[in-house]
mmCIF file of C-alpha atoms and ligand atoms in Angstrom:
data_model
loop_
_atom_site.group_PDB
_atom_site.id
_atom_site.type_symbol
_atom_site.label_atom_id
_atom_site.label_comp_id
_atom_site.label_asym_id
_atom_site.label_seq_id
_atom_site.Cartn_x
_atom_site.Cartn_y
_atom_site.Cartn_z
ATOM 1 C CA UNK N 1 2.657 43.604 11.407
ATOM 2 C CA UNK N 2 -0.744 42.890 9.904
ATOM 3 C CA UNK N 3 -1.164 42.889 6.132
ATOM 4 C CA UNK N 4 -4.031 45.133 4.717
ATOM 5 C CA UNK N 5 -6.702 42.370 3.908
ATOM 6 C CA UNK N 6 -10.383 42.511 3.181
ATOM 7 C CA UNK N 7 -11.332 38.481 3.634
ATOM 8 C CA UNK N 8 -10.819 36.529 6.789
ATOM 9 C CA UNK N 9 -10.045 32.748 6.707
ATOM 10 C CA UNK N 10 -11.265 31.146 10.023
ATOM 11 C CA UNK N 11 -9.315 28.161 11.222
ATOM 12 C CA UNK N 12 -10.182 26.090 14.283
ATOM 13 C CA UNK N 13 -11.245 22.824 15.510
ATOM 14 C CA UNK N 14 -14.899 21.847 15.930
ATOM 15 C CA UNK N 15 -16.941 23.592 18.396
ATOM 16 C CA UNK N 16 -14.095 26.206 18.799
ATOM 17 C CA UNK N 17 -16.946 29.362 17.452
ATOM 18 C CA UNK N 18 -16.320 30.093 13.958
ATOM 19 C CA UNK N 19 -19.535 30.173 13.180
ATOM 20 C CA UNK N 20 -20.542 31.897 16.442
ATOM 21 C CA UNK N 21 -18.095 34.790 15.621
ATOM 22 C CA UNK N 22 -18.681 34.860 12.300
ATOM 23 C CA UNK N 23 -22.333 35.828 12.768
ATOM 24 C CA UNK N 24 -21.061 38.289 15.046
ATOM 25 C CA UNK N 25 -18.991 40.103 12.788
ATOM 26 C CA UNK N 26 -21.455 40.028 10.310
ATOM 27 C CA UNK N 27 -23.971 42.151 12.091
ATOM 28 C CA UNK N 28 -20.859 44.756 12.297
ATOM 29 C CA UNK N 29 -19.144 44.695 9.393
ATOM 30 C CA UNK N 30 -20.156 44.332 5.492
ATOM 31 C CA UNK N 31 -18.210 40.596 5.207
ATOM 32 C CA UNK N 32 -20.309 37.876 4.377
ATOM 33 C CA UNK N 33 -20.311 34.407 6.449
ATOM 34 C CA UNK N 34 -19.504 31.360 3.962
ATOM 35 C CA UNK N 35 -19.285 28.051 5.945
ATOM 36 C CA UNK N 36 -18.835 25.268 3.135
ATOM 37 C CA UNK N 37 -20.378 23.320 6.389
ATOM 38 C CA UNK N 38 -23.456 24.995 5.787
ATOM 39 C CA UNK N 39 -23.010 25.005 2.322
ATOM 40 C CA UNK N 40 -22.945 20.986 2.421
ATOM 41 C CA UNK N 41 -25.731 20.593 4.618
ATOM 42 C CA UNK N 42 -27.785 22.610 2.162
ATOM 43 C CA UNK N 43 -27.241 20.531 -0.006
ATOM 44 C CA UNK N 44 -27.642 17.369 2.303
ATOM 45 C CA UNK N 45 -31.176 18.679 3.085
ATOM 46 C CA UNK N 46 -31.779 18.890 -1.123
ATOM 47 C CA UNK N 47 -31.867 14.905 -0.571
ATOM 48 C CA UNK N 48 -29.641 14.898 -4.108
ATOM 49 C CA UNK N 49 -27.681 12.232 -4.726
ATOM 50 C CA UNK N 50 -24.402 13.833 -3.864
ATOM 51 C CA UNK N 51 -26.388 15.351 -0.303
ATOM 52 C CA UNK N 52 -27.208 11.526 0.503
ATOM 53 C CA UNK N 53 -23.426 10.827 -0.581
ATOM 54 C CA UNK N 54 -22.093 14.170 1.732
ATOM 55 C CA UNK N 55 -24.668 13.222 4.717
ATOM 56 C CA UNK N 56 -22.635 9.567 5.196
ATOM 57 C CA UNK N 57 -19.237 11.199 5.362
ATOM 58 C CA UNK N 58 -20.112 13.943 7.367
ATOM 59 C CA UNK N 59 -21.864 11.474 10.028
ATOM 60 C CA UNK N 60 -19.118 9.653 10.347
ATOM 61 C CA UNK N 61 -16.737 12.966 11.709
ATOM 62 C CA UNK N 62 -14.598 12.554 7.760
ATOM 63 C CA UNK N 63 -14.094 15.066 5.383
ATOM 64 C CA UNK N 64 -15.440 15.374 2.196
ATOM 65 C CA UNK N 65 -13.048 15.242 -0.931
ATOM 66 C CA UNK N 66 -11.449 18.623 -1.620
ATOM 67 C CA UNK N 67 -12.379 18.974 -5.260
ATOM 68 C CA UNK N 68 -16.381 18.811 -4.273
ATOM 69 C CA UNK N 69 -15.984 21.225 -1.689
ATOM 70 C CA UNK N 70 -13.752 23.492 -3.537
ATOM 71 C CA UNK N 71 -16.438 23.179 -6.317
ATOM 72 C CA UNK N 72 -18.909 24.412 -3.883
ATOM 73 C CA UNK N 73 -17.192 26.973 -2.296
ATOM 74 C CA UNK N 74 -16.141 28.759 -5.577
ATOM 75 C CA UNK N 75 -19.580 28.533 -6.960
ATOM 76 C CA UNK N 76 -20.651 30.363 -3.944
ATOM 77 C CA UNK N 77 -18.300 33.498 -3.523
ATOM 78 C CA UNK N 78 -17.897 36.359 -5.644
ATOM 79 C CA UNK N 79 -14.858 38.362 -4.725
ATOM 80 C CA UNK N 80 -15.161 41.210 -6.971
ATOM 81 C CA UNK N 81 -18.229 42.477 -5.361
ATOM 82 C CA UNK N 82 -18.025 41.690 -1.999
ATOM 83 C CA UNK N 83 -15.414 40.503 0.987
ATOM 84 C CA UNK N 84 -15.779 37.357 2.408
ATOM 85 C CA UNK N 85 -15.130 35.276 5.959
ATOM 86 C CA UNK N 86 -14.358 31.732 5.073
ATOM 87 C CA UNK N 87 -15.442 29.511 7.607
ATOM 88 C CA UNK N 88 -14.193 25.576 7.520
ATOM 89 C CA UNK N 89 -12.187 26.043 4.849
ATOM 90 C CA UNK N 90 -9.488 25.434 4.089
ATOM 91 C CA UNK N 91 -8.725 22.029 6.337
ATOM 92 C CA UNK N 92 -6.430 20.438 4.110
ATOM 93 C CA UNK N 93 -2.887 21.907 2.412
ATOM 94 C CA UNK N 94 -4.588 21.449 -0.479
ATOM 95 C CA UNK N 95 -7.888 23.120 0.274
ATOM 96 C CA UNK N 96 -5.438 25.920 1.481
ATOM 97 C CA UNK N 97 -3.686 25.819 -2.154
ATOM 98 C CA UNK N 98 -6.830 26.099 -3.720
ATOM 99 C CA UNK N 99 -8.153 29.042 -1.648
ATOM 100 C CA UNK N 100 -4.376 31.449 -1.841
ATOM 101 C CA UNK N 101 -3.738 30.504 -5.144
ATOM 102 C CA UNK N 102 -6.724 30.180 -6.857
ATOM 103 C CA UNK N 103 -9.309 31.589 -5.333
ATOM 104 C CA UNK N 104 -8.147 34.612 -3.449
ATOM 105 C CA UNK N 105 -5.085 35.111 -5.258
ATOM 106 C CA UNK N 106 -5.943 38.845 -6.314
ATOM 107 C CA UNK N 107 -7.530 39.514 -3.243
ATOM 108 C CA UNK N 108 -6.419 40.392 0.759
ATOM 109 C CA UNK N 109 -7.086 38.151 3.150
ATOM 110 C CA UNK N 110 -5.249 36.721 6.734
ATOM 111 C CA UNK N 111 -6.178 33.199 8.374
ATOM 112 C CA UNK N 112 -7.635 33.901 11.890
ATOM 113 C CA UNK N 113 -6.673 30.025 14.369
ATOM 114 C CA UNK N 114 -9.326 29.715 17.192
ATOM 115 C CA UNK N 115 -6.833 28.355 19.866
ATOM 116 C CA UNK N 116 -9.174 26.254 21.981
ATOM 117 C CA UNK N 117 -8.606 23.550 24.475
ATOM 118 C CA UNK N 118 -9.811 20.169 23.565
ATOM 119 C CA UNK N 119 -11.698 19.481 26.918
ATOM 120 C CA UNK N 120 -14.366 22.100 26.310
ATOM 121 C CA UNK N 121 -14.909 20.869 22.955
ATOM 122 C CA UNK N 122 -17.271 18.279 23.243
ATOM 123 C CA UNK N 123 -19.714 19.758 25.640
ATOM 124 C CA UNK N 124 -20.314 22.845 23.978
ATOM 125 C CA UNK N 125 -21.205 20.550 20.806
ATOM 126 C CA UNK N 126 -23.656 18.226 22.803
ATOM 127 C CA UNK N 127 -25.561 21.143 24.018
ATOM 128 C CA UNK N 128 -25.279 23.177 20.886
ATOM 129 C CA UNK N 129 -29.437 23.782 18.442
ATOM 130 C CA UNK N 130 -28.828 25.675 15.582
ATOM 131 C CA UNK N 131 -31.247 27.086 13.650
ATOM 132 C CA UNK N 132 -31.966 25.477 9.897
ATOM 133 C CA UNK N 133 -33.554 28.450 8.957
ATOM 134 C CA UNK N 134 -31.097 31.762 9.553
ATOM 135 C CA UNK N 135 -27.912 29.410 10.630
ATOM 136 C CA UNK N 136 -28.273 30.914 14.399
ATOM 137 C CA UNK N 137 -26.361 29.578 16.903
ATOM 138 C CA UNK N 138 -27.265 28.446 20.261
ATOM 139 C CA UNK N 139 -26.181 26.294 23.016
ATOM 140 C CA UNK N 140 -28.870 25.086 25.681
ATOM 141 C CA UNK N 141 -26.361 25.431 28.479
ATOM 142 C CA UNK N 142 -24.441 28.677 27.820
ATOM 143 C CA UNK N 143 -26.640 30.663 25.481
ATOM 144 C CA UNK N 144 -30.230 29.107 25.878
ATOM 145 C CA UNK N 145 -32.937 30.876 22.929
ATOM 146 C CA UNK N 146 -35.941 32.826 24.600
ATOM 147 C CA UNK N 147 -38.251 30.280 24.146
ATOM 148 C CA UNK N 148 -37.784 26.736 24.918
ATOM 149 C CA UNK N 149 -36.610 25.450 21.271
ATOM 150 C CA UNK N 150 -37.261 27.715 19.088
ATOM 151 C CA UNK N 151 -35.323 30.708 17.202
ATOM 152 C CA UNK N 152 -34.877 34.407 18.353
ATOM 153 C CA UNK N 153 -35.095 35.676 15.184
ATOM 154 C CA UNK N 154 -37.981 32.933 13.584
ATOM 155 C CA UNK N 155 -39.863 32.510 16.138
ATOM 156 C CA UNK N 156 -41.807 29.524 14.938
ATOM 157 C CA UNK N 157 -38.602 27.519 13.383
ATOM 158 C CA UNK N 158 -37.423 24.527 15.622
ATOM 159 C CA UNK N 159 -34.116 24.297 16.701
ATOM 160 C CA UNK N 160 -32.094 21.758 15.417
ATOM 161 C CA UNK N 161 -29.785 19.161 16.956
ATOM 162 C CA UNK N 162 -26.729 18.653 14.519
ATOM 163 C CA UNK N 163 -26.816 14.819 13.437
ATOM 164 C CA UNK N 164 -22.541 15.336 13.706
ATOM 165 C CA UNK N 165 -22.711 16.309 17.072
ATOM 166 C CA UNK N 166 -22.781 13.161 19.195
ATOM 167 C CA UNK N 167 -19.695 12.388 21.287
ATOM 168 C CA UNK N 168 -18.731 9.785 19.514
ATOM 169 C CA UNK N 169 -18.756 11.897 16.087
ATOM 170 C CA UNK N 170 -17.105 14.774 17.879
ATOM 171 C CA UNK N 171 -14.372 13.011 18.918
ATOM 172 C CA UNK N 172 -13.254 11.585 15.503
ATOM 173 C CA UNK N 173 -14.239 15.164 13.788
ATOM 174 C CA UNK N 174 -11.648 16.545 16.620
ATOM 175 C CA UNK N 175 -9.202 13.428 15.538
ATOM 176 C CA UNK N 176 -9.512 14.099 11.496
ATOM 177 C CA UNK N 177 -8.978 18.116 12.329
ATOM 178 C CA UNK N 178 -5.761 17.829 14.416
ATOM 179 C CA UNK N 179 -4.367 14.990 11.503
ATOM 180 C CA UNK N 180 -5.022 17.819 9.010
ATOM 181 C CA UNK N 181 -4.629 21.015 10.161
ATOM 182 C CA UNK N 182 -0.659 21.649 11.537
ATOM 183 C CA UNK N 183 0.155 21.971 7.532
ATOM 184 C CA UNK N 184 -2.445 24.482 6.956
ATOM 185 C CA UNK N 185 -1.267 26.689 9.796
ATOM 186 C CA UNK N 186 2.747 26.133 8.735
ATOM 187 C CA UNK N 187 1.061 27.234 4.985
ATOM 188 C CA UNK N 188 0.031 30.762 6.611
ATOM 189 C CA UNK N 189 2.314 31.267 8.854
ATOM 190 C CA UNK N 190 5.340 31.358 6.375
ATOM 191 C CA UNK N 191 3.690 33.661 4.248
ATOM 192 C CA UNK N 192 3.089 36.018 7.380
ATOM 193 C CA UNK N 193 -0.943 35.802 7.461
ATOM 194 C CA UNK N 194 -1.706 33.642 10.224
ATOM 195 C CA UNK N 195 -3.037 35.360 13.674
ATOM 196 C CA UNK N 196 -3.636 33.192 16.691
ATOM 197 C CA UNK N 197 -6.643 34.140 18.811
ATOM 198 C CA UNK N 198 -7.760 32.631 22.334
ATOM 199 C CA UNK N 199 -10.646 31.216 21.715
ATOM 200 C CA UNK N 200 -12.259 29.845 25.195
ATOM 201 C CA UNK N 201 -12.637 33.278 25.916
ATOM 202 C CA UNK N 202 -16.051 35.588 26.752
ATOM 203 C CA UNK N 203 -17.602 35.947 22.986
ATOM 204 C CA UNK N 204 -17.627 39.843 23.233
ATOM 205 C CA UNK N 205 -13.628 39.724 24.124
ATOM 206 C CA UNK N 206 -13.218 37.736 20.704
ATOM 207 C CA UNK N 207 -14.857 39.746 18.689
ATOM 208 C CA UNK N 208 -13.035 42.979 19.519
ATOM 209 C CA UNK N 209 -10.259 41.028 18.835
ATOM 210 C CA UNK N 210 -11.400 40.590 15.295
ATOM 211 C CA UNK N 211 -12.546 43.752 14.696
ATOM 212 C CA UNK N 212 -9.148 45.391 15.856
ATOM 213 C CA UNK N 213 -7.276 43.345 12.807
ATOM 214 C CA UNK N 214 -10.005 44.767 10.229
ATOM 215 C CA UNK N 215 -8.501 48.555 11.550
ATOM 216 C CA UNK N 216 -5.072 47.975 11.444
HETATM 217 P P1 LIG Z 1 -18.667 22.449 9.997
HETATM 218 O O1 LIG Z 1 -20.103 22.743 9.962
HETATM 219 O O2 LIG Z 1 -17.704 23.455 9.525
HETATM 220 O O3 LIG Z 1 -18.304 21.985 11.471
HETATM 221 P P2 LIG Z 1 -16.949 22.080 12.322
HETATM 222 O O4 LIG Z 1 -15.736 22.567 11.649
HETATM 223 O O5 LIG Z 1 -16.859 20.784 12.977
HETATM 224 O O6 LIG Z 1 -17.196 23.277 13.250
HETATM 225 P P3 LIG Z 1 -18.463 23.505 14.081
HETATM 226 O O7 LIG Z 1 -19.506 24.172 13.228
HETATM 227 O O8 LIG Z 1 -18.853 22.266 14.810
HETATM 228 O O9 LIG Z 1 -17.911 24.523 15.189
HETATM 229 P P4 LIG Z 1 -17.765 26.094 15.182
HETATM 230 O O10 LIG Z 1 -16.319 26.407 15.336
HETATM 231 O O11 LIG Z 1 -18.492 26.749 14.056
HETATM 232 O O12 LIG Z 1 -18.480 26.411 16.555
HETATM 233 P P5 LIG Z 1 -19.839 27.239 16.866
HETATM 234 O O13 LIG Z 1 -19.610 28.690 16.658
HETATM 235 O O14 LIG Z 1 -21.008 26.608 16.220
HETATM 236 O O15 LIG Z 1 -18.380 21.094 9.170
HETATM 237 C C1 LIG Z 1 -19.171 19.952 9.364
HETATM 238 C C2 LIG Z 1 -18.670 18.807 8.498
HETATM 239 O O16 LIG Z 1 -18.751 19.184 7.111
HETATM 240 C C3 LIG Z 1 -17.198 18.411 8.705
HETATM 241 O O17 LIG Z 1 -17.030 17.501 9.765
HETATM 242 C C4 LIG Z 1 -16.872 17.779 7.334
HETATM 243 O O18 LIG Z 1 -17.420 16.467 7.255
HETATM 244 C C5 LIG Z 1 -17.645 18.662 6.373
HETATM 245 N N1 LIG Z 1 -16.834 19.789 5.899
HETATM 246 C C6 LIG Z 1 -17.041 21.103 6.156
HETATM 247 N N2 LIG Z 1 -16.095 21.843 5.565
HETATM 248 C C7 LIG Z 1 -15.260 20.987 4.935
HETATM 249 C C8 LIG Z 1 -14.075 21.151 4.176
HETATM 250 N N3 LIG Z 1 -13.550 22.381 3.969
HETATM 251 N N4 LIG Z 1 -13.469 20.034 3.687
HETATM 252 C C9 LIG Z 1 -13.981 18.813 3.887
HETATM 253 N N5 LIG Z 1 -15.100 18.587 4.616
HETATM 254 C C10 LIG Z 1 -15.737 19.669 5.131
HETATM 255 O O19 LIG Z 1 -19.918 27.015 18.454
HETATM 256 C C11 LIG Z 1 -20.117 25.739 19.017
HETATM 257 C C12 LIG Z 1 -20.898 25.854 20.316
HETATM 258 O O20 LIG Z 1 -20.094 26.569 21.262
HETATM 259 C C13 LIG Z 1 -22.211 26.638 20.205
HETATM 260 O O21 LIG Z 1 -23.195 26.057 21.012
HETATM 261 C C14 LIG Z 1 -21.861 28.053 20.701
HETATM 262 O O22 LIG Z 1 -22.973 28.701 21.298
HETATM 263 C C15 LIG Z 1 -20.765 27.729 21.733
HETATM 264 N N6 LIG Z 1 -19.765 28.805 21.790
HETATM 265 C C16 LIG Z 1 -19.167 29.423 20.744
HETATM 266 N N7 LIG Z 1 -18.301 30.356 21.173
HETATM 267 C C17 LIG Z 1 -18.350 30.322 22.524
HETATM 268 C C18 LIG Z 1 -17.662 31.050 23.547
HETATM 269 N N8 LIG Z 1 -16.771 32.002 23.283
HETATM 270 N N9 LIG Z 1 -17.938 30.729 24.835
HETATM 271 C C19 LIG Z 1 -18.846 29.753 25.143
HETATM 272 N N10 LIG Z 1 -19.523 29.046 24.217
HETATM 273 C C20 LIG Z 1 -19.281 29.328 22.925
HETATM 274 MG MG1 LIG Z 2 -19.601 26.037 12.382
#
């Protein structure tokens, strides 16, 4: 049985489409995408202190401490006005704490795990360009843009080549993820709000998945 929620928390490993279906949903639904990885490279790209401070971590495959990311991610959702798809977060038990407890503790939501073997993992990464501009997501092999890099929907913005997504990178990012994440799915699953979904799947095939667990 399905809870009635309104926020969706997306679990996976790297590279296994959270961000790919959350843009998806987005276009059909009235949740908004929050990827504290986007949030961090924002800031990364602000050349602050703490981005040069988040840009070492995060090209070297760690995580970043789970107070500064919490700090970010609170700053940048406002549950009483709209419902929210959490993408990237939580990937600790206590990043999960923080987000049930604190966070979304008046509000609906069920953690969504992209199942998604490890093998195919690393070469959608290498081939993946997003876009800086809108976040859009694109992979040179599987889902080339129109024109040669450059956006669909900005035209003249370059795509971009994720510093994080070298082999090498991807592999420890892949290591970090499966040390971390078996207590975060035990942390849903006892309190009934963790679906599994296959996620090396057609994208269309996903997404009516998703949308099927906003109706019920
Ligand atoms: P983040 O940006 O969240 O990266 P990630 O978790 O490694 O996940 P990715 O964005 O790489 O993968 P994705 O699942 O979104 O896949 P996508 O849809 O793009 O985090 C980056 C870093 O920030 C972390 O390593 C950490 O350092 C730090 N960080 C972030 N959050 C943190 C936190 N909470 N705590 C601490 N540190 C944190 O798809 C990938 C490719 O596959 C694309 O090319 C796409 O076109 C293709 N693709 C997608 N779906 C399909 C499909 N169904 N079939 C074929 N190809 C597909
Ligand atoms: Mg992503």
């Amino acid at each position: 049985m399905i809870k009635k929620f309104k926020n969706f928390i997306f679990l996976g490993s790297p590279g296994s489409g959270k961000g790919t279906q959350a843009l998806n949903l987005i276009k059909e639904t009235s949740l908004v995408h929050l990827s504290t990885g986007d949030l961090l490279r924002k800031e990364i790209e602000e050349k602050s202190e703490l981005g040069l401070k988040l840009k070492n971590i995060i090209d070297a495959g760690q995580l970043v401490d789970d107070k500064t990311v919490a700090e970010l991610l609170k700053k940048n959702c406002d549950l009483k006005s709209k419902s929210f798809i959490f993408d990237g977060f939580p990937r600790t038990l206590a990043q999960a704490e923080i987000l049930s407890e604190d966070v979304l503790a008046n509000f609906g939501h069920v953690a969504v795990y992209f199942e998604m073997p490890e093998d195919v993992i690393v070469s959608r990464l290498v081939h993946r360009r997003i876009c800086q501009k809108c976040n859009a997501i694109y992979n040179i092999k599987t889902k080339p843009p129109k024109n040669d890099g450059y956006c669909d929907n900005c035209e003249s913005e370059k795509l971009f080549h994720r510093s994080d997504d070298k082999e090498e990178v991807i592999r420890e990012r892949v290591k970090v993820y499966n040390e971390n994440i078996g207590p975060v799915l035990d942390f849903y699953r006892n309190k009934d709000l963790l679906k599994v979904i296959d996620a090396n799947r057609e994208n269309r095939l996903i997404l009516d998945e998703l949308l099927g667990f906003l109706d019920n």
